Structure formats: C-alpha cells, structure tokens
Amino acid sequence: MPENLMGQTANEDAGALIALRDSCECSNNKRTTTKWSIKVTVMIDNAYNPTSTIFPPKASLPIPELNKLELTRIDTTDVSQQADALPKWDQQYLQISPGEFCGSLMDLSLGPIQLFREAMNKSVDQHGQPWPNSFVIGVPINVEGEGFWSGDALTQNSIFTLRTNTELKFKTPQFSDIFVSVISLDLFE
C-alpha cells in the first residue's frame, strides 16, 4: 500500500487519506516557507450512500482540477512578502500603522477551490483581486481595532464577500486573523 507524508500506510478502501505535517515555526527574524503538492484521488464508495446511483462504486471524482492539492505555510516580517505569499491573487499591501510587521499565511488550494487563513499584527491597506471568475467569502476569526472591507466595518461576528471580478479594498484592523474561501464559478458549469 502507498505511504502518506507521515510514513503511514494509507488504507485505499477508506478513500483519500491526506496527512499534512506542521513543520513551520514562527520566526521573528526571517521568512519561513513550506510548500508541497499531493496528488489526491477522491473515491466515492456506495457504502456511504447505498441509494446513490450517480457514481459507480470506487469512481474517481470527474473534475481533474480537484486532483491536485497545494499547501502553503509562511511566516513573514515584511508586508510585501505577505502580499506576494498568497497564491492565485494579484494584490498589493501597504502597512499603515507603525512598528515591526509580523504576519502568517496558511493556504490550501485544491484546483478551483482555495481556503486560507491570514493573520497580521499591523493595520494594512490591501488592494487586489483573486483569479478571474471567482467568488470570495470570509469570516474574521479575531480582529482588534477598526477595519473596513469594501467600505463596510469589519467586526468579530461578520461575514464578508467579494463578488466575481471585483477589486479588493480592505483596510485591516490593528490585529487581524481571517479565514477566507475562494471558489471558481467555473466549477458550477
């Protein structure tokens, strides 16, 4: 049987097993990056839904783009590095509060789907956009201070969205930790 990243044997009957290591440590003095790609085959087993006739047992998911998983984990001390670290986005960051910047990014991309968590300790003016024909939805995990998403106040218990092919205009609070999902609308065609 094949081995996963942790050296464990994967059980093919259980479907896709993905083990990801968390080997990055925050560093105040340097940029740390870990990237790896894993080919994933998602298996559909009728044992989970015996009445399903959509897929035959053990069929691969018919969307080839979903077979490539990319994971990025980075810690930065430079706001421009933070902006450049997010895959699939064209964006610029400008730090607008004084002091030493510290940020982190965890990104999981699965073809037309991207999930990421970004944290920063300073207020930053962000402009940019994700790849064309994609929709963005996000939630703040923790925010301290005043922030604005497309002109609307960003609060702890809010949800924010970015319509397809729209420019991002985001002024982060003094401290921000956000979770964002980006989905290509081509996936629904």
Coordinates of C-alpha atoms in Angstrom, one line a residue:
M1 CA 0.0 0.0 0.0
P2 CA 1.2 3.6 -0.6
E3 CA 2.6 5.7 2.2
N4 CA 1.5 9.2 3.1
L5 CA 3.7 12.1 4.1
M6 CA 3.9 10.9 7.6
G7 CA 5.2 7.5 6.5
Q8 CA 2.0 5.8 7.5
T9 CA 0.3 3.3 5.2
A10 CA -2.9 4.6 3.6
N11 CA -6.0 2.4 3.5
E12 CA -7.2 2.6 0.0
D13 CA -10.7 1.3 0.9
A14 CA -11.2 4.3 3.2
G15 CA -10.9 6.7 0.2
A16 CA -8.4 9.6 0.2
L17 CA -6.2 9.9 3.2
I18 CA -4.2 13.1 3.4
A19 CA -1.7 13.6 6.2
L20 CA -0.1 17.0 6.4
R21 CA 2.8 17.9 8.6
D22 CA 3.0 21.1 10.6
S23 CA 6.7 21.8 10.5
C24 CA 6.8 25.6 10.3
E25 CA 7.7 27.6 13.3
C26 CA 7.2 31.3 13.6
S27 CA 10.4 33.3 13.3
N28 CA 10.8 37.0 14.1
N29 CA 13.9 37.4 12.0
K30 CA 13.4 35.5 8.8
R31 CA 10.9 34.3 6.3
T32 CA 10.0 30.6 6.6
T33 CA 8.2 28.8 3.8
T34 CA 7.0 25.3 3.4
K35 CA 5.3 24.1 0.2
W36 CA 4.3 20.7 -1.1
S37 CA 1.9 19.2 -3.6
I38 CA 0.0 16.0 -3.2
K39 CA -2.0 14.2 -5.9
V40 CA -5.4 13.3 -4.4
T41 CA -7.9 10.9 -5.9
V42 CA -11.2 11.2 -4.2
M43 CA -13.1 7.9 -4.1
I44 CA -16.8 7.6 -3.9
D45 CA -18.0 4.5 -2.2
N46 CA -21.7 3.5 -2.3
A47 CA -21.3 2.1 1.2
Y48 CA -21.6 5.6 2.5
N49 CA -24.8 6.2 0.5
P50 CA -26.3 2.9 -0.7
T51 CA -29.1 4.6 -2.6
S52 CA -26.8 6.7 -4.7
T53 CA -26.7 5.9 -8.4
I54 CA -24.7 8.9 -9.5
F55 CA -21.3 7.3 -9.4
P56 CA -20.4 3.7 -9.6
P57 CA -18.5 2.3 -6.6
K58 CA -14.9 3.4 -6.3
A59 CA -15.2 6.0 -9.1
S60 CA -12.8 8.9 -9.3
L61 CA -14.3 12.4 -9.0
P62 CA -14.9 13.6 -12.6
I63 CA -13.2 17.0 -12.0
P64 CA -9.5 16.7 -12.8
E65 CA -8.6 20.0 -11.2
L66 CA -9.6 18.6 -7.8
N67 CA -6.9 16.0 -8.0
K68 CA -4.1 18.5 -7.2
L69 CA -3.7 19.7 -3.6
E70 CA -1.2 22.5 -2.8
L71 CA -0.5 23.6 0.7
T72 CA 1.5 26.8 1.7
R73 CA 2.5 27.9 5.1
I74 CA 4.6 31.0 5.6
D75 CA 5.5 33.5 8.4
T76 CA 6.7 36.9 7.3
T77 CA 8.2 40.1 8.8
D78 CA 7.7 42.1 5.6
V79 CA 4.3 43.3 4.4
S80 CA 5.2 43.0 0.7
Q81 CA 6.3 39.4 1.3
Q82 CA 2.9 38.8 2.9
A83 CA 1.1 40.1 -0.1
D84 CA 3.2 38.1 -2.5
A85 CA 2.8 34.9 -0.5
L86 CA -0.9 34.3 -1.3
P87 CA -1.1 32.1 -4.4
K88 CA -3.6 32.9 -7.2
W89 CA -4.0 36.5 -6.1
D90 CA -2.8 39.8 -7.6
Q91 CA -2.5 42.2 -4.7
Q92 CA -0.5 45.0 -3.0
Y93 CA -0.2 45.7 0.7
L94 CA 0.8 48.9 2.4
Q95 CA 1.4 49.0 6.1
I96 CA -0.4 52.0 7.6
S97 CA 0.4 51.5 11.3
P98 CA 3.9 52.0 12.8
G99 CA 6.1 49.2 14.2
E100 CA 7.6 45.9 13.2
F101 CA 5.3 43.8 10.9
C102 CA 4.6 40.1 11.6
G103 CA 2.3 38.0 9.5
S104 CA 1.4 34.5 8.7
L105 CA -0.5 32.7 6.0
M106 CA -1.8 29.1 5.6
D107 CA -3.2 28.3 2.2
L108 CA -4.8 25.2 0.9
S109 CA -5.6 25.1 -2.8
L110 CA -7.5 22.3 -4.4
G111 CA -7.7 23.3 -8.1
P112 CA -10.7 25.7 -8.3
I113 CA -11.1 25.9 -4.5
Q114 CA -8.8 27.9 -2.2
L115 CA -9.0 28.1 1.6
F116 CA -6.7 30.3 3.5
R117 CA -6.1 31.8 6.9
E118 CA -4.1 35.1 7.2
A119 CA -3.0 36.9 10.3
M120 CA -1.2 40.3 10.7
N121 CA -0.2 42.3 13.7
K122 CA -0.4 45.8 12.0
S123 CA -3.0 47.7 10.1
V124 CA -2.6 47.2 6.3
D125 CA -4.2 48.7 3.3
Q126 CA -4.9 45.9 0.8
H127 CA -5.8 46.2 -2.9
G128 CA -6.0 43.5 -5.5
Q129 CA -8.1 40.6 -6.7
P130 CA -8.2 36.8 -6.9
W131 CA -8.2 34.9 -10.1
P132 CA -10.9 35.8 -12.7
N133 CA -14.4 34.4 -12.4
S134 CA -14.1 33.5 -8.7
F135 CA -16.2 34.3 -5.6
V136 CA -14.8 35.2 -2.2
I137 CA -16.4 34.7 1.2
G138 CA -14.7 35.1 4.5
V139 CA -15.0 35.4 8.3
P140 CA -12.9 37.2 10.8
I141 CA -11.5 34.8 13.5
N142 CA -10.1 37.6 15.6
V143 CA -10.0 41.3 15.0
E144 CA -8.7 44.1 17.2
G145 CA -9.2 47.7 16.1
E146 CA -11.1 49.3 13.3
G147 CA -11.1 47.6 9.9
F148 CA -13.1 48.0 6.7
W149 CA -13.9 45.6 3.9
S150 CA -15.1 47.5 0.7
G151 CA -16.1 50.4 2.9
D152 CA -18.1 48.3 5.4
A153 CA -16.9 47.9 9.0
L154 CA -15.3 44.6 9.7
T155 CA -16.3 43.2 13.1
Q156 CA -15.7 40.0 15.0
N157 CA -19.1 38.5 14.1
S158 CA -19.3 39.5 10.5
I159 CA -19.1 37.7 7.1
F160 CA -17.5 39.4 4.1
T161 CA -17.8 38.7 0.4
L162 CA -16.2 39.8 -2.8
R163 CA -18.2 39.5 -6.0
T164 CA -16.8 38.0 -9.1
N165 CA -14.2 40.1 -11.0
T166 CA -14.3 42.8 -8.3
E167 CA -11.3 44.7 -6.8
L168 CA -10.5 44.0 -3.2
K169 CA -10.3 47.1 -1.0
F170 CA -9.5 46.1 2.6
K171 CA -8.1 48.1 5.5
T172 CA -7.2 45.6 8.1
P173 CA -7.6 46.3 11.8
Q174 CA -4.5 46.7 14.0
F175 CA -4.6 42.9 14.5
S176 CA -6.4 40.6 12.1
D177 CA -6.8 36.9 11.8
I178 CA -9.2 36.0 8.9
F179 CA -10.4 32.8 7.2
V180 CA -11.3 33.1 3.5
S181 CA -12.7 30.7 0.9
V182 CA -12.4 31.4 -2.8
I183 CA -14.3 29.3 -5.3
S184 CA -14.1 29.4 -9.1
L185 CA -17.6 29.8 -10.6
D186 CA -16.4 27.6 -13.5
L187 CA -16.8 24.7 -11.1
F188 CA -20.5 25.1 -11.3
E189 CA -20.8 24.9 -15.1

